[in-house]
Coordinates of C-alpha atoms in Angstrom, one line a residue:
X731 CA 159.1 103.8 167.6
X732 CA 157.3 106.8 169.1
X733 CA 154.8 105.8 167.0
X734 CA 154.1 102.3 168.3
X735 CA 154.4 102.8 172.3
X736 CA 151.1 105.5 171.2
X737 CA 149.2 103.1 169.8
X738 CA 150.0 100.9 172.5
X739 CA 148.8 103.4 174.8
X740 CA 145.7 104.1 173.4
X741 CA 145.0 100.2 173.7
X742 CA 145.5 100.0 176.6
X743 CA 143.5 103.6 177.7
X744 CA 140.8 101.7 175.8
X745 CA 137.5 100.5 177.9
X746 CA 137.2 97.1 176.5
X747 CA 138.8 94.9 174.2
X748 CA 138.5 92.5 172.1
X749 CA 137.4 89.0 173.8
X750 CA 136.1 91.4 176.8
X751 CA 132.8 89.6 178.5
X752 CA 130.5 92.6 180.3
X753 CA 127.8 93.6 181.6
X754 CA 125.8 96.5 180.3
X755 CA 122.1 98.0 180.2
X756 CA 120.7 98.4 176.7
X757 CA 119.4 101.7 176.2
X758 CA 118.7 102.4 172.7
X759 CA 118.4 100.2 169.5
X760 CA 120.5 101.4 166.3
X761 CA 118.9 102.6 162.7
X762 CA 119.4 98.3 162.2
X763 CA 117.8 97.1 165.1
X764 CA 120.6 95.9 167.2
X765 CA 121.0 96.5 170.8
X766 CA 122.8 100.1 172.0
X767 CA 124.3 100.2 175.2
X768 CA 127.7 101.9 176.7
X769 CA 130.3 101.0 179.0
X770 CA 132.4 104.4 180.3
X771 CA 130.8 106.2 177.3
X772 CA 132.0 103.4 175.1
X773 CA 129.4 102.3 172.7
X774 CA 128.8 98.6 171.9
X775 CA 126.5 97.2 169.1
X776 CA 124.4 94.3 170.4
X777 CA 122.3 91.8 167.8
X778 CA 119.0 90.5 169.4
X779 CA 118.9 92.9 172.4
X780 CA 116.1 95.4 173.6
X781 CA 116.2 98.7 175.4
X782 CA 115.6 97.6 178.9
X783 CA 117.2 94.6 178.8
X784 CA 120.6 94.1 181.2
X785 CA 122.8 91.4 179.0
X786 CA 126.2 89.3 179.1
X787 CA 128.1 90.3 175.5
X788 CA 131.3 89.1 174.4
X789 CA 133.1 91.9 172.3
X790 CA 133.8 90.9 168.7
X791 CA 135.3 94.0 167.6
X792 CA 136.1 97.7 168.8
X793 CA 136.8 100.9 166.6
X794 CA 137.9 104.0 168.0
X795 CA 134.7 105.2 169.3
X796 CA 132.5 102.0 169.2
X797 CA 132.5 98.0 168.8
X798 CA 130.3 95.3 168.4
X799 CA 129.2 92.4 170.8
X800 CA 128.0 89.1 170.9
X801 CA 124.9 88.4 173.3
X802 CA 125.4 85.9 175.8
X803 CA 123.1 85.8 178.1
X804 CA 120.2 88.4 179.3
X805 CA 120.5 88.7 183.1
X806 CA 117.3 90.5 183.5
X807 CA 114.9 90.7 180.2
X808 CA 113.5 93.8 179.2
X809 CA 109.5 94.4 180.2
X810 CA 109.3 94.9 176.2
X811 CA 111.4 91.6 175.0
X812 CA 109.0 88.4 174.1
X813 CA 109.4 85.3 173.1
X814 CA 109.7 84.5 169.2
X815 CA 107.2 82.8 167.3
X816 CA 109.7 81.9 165.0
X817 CA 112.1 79.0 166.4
X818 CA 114.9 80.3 164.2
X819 CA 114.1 83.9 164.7
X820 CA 117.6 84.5 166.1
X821 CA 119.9 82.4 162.8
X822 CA 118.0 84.1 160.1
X823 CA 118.3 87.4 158.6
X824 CA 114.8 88.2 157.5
X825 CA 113.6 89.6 161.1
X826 CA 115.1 91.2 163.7
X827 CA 113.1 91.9 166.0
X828 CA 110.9 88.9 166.7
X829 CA 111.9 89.0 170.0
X830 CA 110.8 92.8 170.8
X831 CA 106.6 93.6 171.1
X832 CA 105.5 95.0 168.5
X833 CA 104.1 98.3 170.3
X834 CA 107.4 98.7 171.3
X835 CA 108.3 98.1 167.8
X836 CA 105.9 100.7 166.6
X837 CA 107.0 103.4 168.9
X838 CA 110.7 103.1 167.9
X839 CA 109.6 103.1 164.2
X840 CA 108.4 106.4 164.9
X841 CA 110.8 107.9 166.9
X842 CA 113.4 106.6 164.4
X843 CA 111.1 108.9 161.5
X844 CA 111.3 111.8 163.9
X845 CA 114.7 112.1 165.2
X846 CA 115.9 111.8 161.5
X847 CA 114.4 114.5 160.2
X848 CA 115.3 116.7 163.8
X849 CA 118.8 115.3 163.6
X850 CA 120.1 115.0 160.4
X851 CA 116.9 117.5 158.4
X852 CA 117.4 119.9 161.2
X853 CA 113.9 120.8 161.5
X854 CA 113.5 122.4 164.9
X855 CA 109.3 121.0 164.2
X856 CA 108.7 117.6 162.9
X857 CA 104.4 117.7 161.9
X858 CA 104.4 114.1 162.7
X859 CA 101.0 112.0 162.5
X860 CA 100.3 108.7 164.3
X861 CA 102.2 105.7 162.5
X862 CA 99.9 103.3 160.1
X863 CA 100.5 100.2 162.0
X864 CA 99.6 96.4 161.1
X865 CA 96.7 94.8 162.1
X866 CA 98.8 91.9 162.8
X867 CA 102.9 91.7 162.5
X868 CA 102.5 88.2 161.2
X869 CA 101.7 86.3 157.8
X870 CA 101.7 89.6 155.9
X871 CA 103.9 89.0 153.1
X872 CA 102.2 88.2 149.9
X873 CA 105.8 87.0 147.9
X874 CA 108.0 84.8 149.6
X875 CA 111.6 83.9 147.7
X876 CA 112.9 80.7 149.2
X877 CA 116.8 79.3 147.9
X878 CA 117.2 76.0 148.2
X879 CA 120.0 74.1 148.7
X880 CA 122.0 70.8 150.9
X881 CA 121.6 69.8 154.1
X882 CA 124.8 68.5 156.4
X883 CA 123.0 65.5 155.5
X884 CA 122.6 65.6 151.7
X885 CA 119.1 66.6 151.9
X886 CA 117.4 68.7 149.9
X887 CA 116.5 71.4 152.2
X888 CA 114.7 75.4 151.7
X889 CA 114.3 78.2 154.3
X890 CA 116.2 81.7 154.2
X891 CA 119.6 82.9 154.7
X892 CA 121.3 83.7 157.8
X893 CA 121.8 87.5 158.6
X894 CA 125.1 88.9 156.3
X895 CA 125.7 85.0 154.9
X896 CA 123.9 82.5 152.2
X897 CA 124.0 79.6 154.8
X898 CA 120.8 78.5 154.4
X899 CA 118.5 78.3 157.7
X900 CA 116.0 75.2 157.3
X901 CA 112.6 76.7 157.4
X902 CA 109.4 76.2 155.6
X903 CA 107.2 78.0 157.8
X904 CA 108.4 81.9 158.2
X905 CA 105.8 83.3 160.2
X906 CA 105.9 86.5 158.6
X907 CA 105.2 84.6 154.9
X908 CA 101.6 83.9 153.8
X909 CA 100.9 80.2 155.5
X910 CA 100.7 78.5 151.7
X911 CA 104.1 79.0 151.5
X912 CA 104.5 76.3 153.6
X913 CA 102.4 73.3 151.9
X914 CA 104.4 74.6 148.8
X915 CA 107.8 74.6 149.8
X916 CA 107.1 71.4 151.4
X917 CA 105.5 70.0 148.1
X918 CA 108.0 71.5 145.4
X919 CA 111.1 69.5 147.9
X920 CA 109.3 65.9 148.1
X921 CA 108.6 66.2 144.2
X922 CA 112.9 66.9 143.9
X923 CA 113.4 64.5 146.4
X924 CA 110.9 61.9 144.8
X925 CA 112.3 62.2 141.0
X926 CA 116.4 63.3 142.2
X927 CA 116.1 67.0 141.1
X928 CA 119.5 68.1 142.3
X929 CA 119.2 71.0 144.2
X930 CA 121.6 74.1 143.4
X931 CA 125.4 74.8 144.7
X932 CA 126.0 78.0 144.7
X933 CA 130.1 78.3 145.1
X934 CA 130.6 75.0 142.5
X935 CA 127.5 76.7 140.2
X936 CA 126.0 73.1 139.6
X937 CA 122.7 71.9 141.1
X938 CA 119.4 72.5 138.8
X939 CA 117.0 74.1 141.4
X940 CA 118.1 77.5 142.7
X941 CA 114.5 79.2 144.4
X942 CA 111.1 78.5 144.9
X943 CA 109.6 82.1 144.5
X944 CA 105.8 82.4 145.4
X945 CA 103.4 85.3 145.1
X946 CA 100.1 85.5 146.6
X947 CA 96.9 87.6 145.5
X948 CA 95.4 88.3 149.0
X949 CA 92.4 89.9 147.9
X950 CA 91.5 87.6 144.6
X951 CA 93.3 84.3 146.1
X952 CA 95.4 84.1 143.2
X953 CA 98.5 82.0 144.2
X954 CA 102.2 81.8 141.6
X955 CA 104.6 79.6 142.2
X956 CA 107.7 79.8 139.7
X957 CA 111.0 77.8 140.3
X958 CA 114.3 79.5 139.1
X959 CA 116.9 76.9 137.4
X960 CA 119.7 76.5 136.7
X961 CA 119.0 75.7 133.2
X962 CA 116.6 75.7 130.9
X963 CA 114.7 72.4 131.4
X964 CA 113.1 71.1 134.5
X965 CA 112.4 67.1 133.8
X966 CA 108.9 65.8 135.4
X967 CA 107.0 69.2 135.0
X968 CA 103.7 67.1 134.8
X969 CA 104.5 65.7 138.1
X970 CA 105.3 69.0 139.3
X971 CA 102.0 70.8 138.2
X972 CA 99.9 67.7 139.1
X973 CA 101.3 67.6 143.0
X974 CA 100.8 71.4 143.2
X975 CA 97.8 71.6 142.1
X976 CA 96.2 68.7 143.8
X977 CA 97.4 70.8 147.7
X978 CA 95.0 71.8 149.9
X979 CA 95.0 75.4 150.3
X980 CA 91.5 76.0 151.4
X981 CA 91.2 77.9 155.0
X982 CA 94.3 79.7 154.3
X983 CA 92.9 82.8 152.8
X984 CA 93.4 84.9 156.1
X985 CA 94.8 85.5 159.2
X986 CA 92.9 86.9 162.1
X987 CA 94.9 88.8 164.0
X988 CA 94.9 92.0 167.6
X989 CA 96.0 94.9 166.2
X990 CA 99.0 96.3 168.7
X991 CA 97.7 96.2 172.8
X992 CA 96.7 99.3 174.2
X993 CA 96.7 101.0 171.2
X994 CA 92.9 102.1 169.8
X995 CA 92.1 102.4 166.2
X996 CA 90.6 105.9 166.4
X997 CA 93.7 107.1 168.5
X998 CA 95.9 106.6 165.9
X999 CA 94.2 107.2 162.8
X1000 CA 94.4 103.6 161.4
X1001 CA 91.8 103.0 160.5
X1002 CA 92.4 98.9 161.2
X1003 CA 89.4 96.4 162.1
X1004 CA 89.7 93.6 163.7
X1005 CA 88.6 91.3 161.4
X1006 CA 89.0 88.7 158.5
X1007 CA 89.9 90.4 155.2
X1008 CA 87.4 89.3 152.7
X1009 CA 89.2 87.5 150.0
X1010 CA 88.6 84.4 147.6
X1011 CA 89.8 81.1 148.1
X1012 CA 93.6 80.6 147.2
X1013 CA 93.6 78.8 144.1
X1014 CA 97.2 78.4 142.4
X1015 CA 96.8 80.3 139.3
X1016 CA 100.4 80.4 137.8
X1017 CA 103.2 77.6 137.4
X1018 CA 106.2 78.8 135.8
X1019 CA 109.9 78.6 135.6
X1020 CA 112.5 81.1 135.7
X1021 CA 116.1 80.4 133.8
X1022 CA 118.9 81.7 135.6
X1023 CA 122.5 80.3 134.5
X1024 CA 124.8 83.3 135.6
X1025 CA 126.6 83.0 138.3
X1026 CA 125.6 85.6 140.2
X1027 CA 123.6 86.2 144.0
X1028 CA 120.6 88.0 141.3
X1029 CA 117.9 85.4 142.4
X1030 CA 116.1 85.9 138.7
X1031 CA 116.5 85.8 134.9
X1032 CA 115.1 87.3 132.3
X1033 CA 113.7 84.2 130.7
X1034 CA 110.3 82.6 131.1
X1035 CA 108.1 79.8 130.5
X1036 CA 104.8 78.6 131.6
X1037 CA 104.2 75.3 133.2
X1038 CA 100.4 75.7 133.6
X1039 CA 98.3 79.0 133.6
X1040 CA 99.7 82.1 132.7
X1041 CA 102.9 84.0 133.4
X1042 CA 101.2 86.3 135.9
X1043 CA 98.6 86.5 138.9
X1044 CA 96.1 89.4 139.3
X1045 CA 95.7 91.4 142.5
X1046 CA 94.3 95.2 143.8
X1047 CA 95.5 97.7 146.0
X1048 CA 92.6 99.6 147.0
X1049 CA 90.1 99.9 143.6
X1050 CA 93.3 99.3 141.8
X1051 CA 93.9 95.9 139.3
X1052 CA 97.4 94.8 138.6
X1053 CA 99.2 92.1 136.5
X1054 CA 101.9 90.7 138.6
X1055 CA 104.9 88.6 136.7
X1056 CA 107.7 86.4 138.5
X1057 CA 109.6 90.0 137.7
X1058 CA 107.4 92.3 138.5
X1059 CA 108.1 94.6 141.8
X1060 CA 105.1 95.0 143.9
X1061 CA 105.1 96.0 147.8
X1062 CA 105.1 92.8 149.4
X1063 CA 102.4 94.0 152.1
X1064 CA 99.4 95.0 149.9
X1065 CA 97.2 96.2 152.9
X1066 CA 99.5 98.0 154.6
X1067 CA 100.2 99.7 150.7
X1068 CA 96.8 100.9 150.5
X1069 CA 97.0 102.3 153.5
X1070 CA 100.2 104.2 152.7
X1071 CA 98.4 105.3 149.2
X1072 CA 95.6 106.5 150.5
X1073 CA 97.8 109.0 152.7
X1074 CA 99.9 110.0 149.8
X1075 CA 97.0 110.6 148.1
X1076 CA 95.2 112.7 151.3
X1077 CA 98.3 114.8 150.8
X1078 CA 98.4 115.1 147.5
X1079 CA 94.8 116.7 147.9
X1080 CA 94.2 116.4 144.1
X1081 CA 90.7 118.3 143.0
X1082 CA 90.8 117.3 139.5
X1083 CA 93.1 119.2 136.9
X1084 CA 96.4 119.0 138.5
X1085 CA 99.5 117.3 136.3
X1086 CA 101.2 115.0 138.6
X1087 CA 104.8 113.9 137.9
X1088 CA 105.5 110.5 139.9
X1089 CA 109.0 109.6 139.9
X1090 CA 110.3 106.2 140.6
X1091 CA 106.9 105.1 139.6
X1092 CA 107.5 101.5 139.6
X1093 CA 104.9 99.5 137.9
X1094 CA 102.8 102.5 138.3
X1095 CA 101.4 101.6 141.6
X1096 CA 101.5 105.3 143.0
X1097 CA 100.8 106.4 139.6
X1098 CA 97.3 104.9 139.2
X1099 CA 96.0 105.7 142.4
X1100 CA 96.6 109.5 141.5
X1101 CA 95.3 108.9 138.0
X1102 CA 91.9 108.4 139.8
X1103 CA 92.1 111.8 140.9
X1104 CA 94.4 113.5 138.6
X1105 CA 94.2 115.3 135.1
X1106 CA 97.0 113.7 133.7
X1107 CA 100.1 111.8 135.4
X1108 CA 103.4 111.0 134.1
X1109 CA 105.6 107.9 135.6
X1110 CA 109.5 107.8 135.0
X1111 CA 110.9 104.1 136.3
X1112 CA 114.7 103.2 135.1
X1113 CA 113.3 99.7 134.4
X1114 CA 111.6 99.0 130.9
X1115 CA 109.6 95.9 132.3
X1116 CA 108.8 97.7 135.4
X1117 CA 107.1 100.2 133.0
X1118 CA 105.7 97.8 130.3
X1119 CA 103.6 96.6 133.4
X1120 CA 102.7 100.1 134.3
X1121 CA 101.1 100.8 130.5
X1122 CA 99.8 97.5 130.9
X1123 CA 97.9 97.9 134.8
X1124 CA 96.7 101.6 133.3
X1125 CA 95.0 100.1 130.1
X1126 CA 93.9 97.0 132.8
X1127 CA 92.0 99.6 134.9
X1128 CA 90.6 102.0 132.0
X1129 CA 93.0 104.8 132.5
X1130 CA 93.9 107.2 129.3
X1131 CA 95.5 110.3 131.6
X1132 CA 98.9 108.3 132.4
X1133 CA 102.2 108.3 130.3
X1134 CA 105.2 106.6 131.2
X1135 CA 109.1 107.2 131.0
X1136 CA 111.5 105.0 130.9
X1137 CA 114.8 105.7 132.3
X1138 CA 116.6 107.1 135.1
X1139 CA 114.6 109.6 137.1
X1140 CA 117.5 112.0 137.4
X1141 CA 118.4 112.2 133.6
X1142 CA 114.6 111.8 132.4
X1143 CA 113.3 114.5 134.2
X1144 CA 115.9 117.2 133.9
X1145 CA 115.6 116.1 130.4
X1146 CA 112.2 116.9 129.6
X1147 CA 112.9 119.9 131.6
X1148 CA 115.3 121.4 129.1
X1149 CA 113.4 119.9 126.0
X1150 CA 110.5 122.3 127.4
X1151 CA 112.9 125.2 127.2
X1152 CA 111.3 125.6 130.8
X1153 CA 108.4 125.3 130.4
X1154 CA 107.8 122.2 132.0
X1155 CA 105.3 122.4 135.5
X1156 CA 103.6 120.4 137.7
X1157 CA 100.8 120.6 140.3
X1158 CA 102.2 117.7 142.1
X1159 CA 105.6 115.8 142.4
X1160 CA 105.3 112.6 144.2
X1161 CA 108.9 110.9 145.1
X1162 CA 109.5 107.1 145.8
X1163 CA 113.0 106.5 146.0
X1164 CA 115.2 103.7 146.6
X1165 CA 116.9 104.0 149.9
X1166 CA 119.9 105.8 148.8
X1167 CA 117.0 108.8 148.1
X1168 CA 117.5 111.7 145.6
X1169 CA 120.0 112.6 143.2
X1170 CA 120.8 116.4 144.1
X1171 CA 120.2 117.0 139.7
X1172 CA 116.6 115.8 140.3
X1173 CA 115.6 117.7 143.3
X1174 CA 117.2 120.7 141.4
X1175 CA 115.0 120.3 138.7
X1176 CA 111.5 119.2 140.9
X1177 CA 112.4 122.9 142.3
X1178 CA 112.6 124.3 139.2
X1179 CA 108.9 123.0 138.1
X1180 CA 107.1 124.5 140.4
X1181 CA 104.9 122.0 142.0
X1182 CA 102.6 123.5 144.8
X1183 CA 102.8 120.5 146.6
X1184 CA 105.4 117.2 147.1
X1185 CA 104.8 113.8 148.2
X1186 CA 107.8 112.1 148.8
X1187 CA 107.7 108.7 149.9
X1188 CA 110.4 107.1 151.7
X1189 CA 112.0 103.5 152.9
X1190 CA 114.8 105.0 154.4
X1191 CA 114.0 108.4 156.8
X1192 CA 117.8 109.2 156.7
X1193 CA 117.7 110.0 153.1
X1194 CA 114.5 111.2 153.4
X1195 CA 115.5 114.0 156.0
X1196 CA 118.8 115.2 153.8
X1197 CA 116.2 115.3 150.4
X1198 CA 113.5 117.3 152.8
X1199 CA 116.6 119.5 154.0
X1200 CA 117.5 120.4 150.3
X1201 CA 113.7 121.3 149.0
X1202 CA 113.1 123.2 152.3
X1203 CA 116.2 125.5 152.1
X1204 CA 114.6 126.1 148.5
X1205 CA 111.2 127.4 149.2
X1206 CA 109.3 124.6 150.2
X1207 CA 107.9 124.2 153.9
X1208 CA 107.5 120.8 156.2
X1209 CA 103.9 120.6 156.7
X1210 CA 102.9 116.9 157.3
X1211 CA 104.8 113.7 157.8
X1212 CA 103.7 109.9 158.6
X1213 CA 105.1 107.0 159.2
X1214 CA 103.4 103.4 157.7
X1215 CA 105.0 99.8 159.4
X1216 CA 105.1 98.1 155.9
X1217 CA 107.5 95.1 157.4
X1218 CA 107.0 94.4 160.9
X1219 CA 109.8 92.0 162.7
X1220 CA 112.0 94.2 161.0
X1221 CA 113.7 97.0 161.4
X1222 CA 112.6 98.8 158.0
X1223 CA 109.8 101.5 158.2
X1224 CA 108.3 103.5 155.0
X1225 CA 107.0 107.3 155.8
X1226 CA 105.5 109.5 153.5
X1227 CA 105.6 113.5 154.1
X1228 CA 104.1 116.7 152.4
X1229 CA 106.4 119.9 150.9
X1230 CA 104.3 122.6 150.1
X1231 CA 105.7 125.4 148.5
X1232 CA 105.9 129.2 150.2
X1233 CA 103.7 131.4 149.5

C-alpha cells in the first residue's frame, strides 16, 4: 500500500505527463538529431525541431528523468530552420535534418566530435581540425536501395521507409540520391505494372519484387541496377533490359552545387571548388538480379545472375580502381571518401618502409590508398566477399605489398600476435570500425605491437572517444582529430584522429 501512494506521489510531483501540450525553447539537438529542450529541468526529446526554435509538442512518453514529444506547431522558427527540399522530408527515415541549414548542420557535427571525446574520452584538449564538409548536401549518394511494395490503392509503389517502421513512403526522387535514380525507379515500376509483376509483401512473404538497388560510378558514369526477388525467375527480362537501357540519362552526370554560406574553402581546409566534377556520361553498365527467399528485413542474397553486362560497375576513389558487385560495401559518398583518405593518409605520414596493419579493412578501400605509400599492408575484414574484392581491387590497381585476412578483427589479430610468439609489429595501425568500435582484446593487442602511430577512423565519436580513452591511458597521446560530413541531412558524421605513441 505504502508502496503505491509513492508512486502516486511521484506522478503527481512529475512536470509533465503524458498527453501534456507545452510550450518550450529548443536548445540543443541529441546525438540523433532530434530536438532538446527542458521544461523545470525536465528534458523532452523533440523529432524535426532546431535549437532556436520555440515549439508546441504533445508528450508521448516520460521516464524518470526525460520523455519524448510530438511537434505540433513552431510558434516562432529558429533563424537556422529552412524549408525542406524534400516534400516528405518529415515521414521518411533517411534524413533528419532537412529542415536545419546545413552550416548549422556542420557546426553541430563538430561540436558533437568534440564534446565526445571531452565528455565521455575525458580529454581536457581535443586537437580538433576544421570539418571536411560537402560541396553540396544534395544528390551525393552514389547507391540508392529502394523496397517496393502496395499502395492504399493497389499500386505498385517505391520510395523509402518511414523513420523506426517499413511503411513505405512513396518517393522516387530522394534528393539526397543521385538524380538517375529517379528515371529508374520510375522505369523498373511501369515495366511491373505493364507485364503484372507483383510487387513483394513483406508480413504474408509473397509478392516477387522486393528492391530496386542501384549503384552509380560518379567518376566513370558507370550505372547498376539489380532487382532483389523473391524467387529465382523474373518473367519479361528482355523487356526489362530493353526499357532500361533505352532511358535517357544524359545531363545527369553532376550536380552543381554552393558549398556551405559564409564558410571559405581556405578557412577550413577543404579543399572544395565550386564546380562540376568531371565525369563520363552515365551509361547503365550492369543489369542483374539478386535472389532473396528468406524471410527476413536482410535486403540481399547471396545468389546472382546477370541480365545484361556484368555482375559489377567500376569506380575510383582518388587514383584508386574498384570492382563494385550488388554485395559489395563501398562508402556511398565517394568524394567526400577521398577526402577522408587523403586525411587518414596525411596522418598516417607514411615515407616508404612502414608495415601498416588496417583492420576492418573492408574491400580494402583504406588498405590501397596506404599501399601507395606503404611497404607492405595487411587487411583483416570478417567478411570473405568483402575481402575476395579486396585481392581482387589490389591485383585491379597493380599492387603486390597487400595481404588480406579473413575474419574477425579481434580473434585474427591477437591471433597472429601469438602465432609470432610476439614478434609481430607495425609502423601503422589504421582502425575503421563499425559503430559499436573496438573490442577491448583488439586494442590490447594493437598496444602490444607497437605502432608509432594510429589512425582510427570512426562513424560513431562515442565509441570512438571510449577506444581513444583506452589507447591513451596506455602510452599513446591525442595529437590530431577531424571530422568529415560523409552524409549530410543526417545526423551521422565520420572523424578520423591520430594516436601517436610516447616517447
Amino acid at each position: 500500500m505504502g508502496k503505491n501512494k509513492k508512486s502516486q506521489a511521484t506522478m503527481q510531483d512529475m512536470v509533465c505527463k503524458k498527453n501534456d501540450i507545452l510550450t518550450m525553447e529548443i536548445i540543443d539537438l541529441s546525438t540523433k538529431g532530434e530536438g532538446v529542450g527542458r521544461v523545470d529541468g525536465y528534458t523532452l526529446f523533440v523529432k524535426d525541431a532546431v535549437i532556436g526554435d520555440v515549439v508546441r509538442v504533445l508528450v508521448m512518453k516520460t521516464k524518470k528523468h526525460f520523455g519524448y514529444a510530438k511537434l505540433l506547431e513552431i510558434v516562432t522558427p529558429s533563424k537556422d530552420r529552412i524549408e525542406p527540399k524534400c516534400p516528405v522530408a518529415r515521414q521518411c527515415g533517411g534524413c533528419q535534418l532537412q529542415h536545419y541549414s546545413y552550416e548549422s548542420q556542420i557546426r553541430w557535427k563538430e561540436n558533437k566530435v568534440y564534446h565526445c571525446l571531452s565528455r565521455i574520452g575525458g580529454f581536457s584538449e581535443v586537437p580538433m581540425e576544421p570539418i571536411l564538409y560537402m560541396d553540396s548536401p544534395y544528390y551525393y549518394r552514389n547507391k540508392a536501395q529502394f523496397p517496393v511494395g502496395t499502395g492504399k490503392e493497389g499500386q505498385i509503389i517505391t520510395g523509402f521507409y518511414a523513420g523506426r517502421t517499413h511503411s513505405i513512403v512513396e518517393n522516387t526522387n530522394c534528393v539526397i540520391q543521385h538524380p538517375c535514380n529517379e528515371k529508374i525507379s520510375k522505369a523498373v515500376l511501369e515495366f511491373m505494372e505493364e507485364y503484372h509483376i507483383s510487387a513483394y509483401d513483406e508480413k504474408e512473404h509473397t509478392g516477387l519484387v522486393r528492391h530496386i538497388l542501384t549503384r552509380v560510378g560518379v567518376k566513370t558514369g558507370e550505372v547498376m541496377v539489380c532487382l532483389v526477388i523473391n524467387g529465382t525467375k523474373l518473367p519479361f527480362t528482355d523487356a526489362l533490359v530493353e526499357k532500361l537501357l533505352g532511358l535517357p540519362l544524359q545531363g545527369m552526370e553532376a550536380k552543381k552545387g554552393n558549398v556551405a554560406e559564409n564558410e571559405s574553402d581556405a578557412a577550413n581546409g577543404n579543399g572544395a571548388k565550386n564546380e562540376q566534377a568531371t565525369v563520363s556520361a552515365l551509361k547503365i553498365e550492369s543489369i542483374c538480379l539478386n535472389e532473396n527467399t528468406d524471410k527476413t528485413n536482410v535486403i540481399l542474397g547471396q545468389n546472382i545472375s546477370v541480365l545484361y553486362g556484368r555482375d559489377y560497375i567500376e569506380d575510383y576513389i582518388g587514383n584508386i580502381k574498384y570492382q563494385i558487385s550488388p554485395l559489395s560495401f563501398f562508402q556511398v559518398n565517394p568524394k567526400q571518401t577521398e577526402r577522408l583518405y587523403e586525411t587518414a593518409l596525411e596522418y598516417a605520414d607514411l615515407k616508404g618502409g612502414e608495415v601498416v596493419w588496417d583492420l576492418y579493412c573492408g574491400i580494402g578501400t583504406i588498405s590501397l590508398f596506404l599501399a601507395q605509400k606503404a611497404a607492405k599492408v595487411c587487411g583483416v575484414e570478417i567478411v570473405p566477399q568483402a575481402i575476395e574484392d579486396a585481392r581482387k581491387n589490389a591485383a585491379l590497381n597493380h599492387f603486390d605489398n597487400t595481404e588480406f585476412f579473413v575474419g574477425a578483427a579481434e580473434e585474427v589479430v591477437p591471433e597472429q600476435y601469438e602465432k609470432s610468439n610476439g614478434t609481430l609489429k607495425a609502423d601503422v595501425v589504421t582502425i575503421d570500425p563499425p559503430r559499436k568500435g573496438c573490442d577491448e582484446r583488439l586494442l590490447e593487442t594493437v598496444v602490444q605491437m607497437q605502432p608509432s602511430k594510429i589512425v582510427y577512423v570512426s562513424c560513431d565519436p562515442a565509441t570512438l572517444a571510449r577506444d581513444a580513452r583506452y589507447l591513451c591511458d596506455r602510452g599513446y597521446e591525442l595529437k590530431r582529430v577531424r571530422a568529415c560530413d560523409m552524409f549530410g541531412q543526417s545526423y551521422h558524421v565520420e572523424s578520423v584522429v591520430l594516436l601517436t605513441k610516447k616517447g
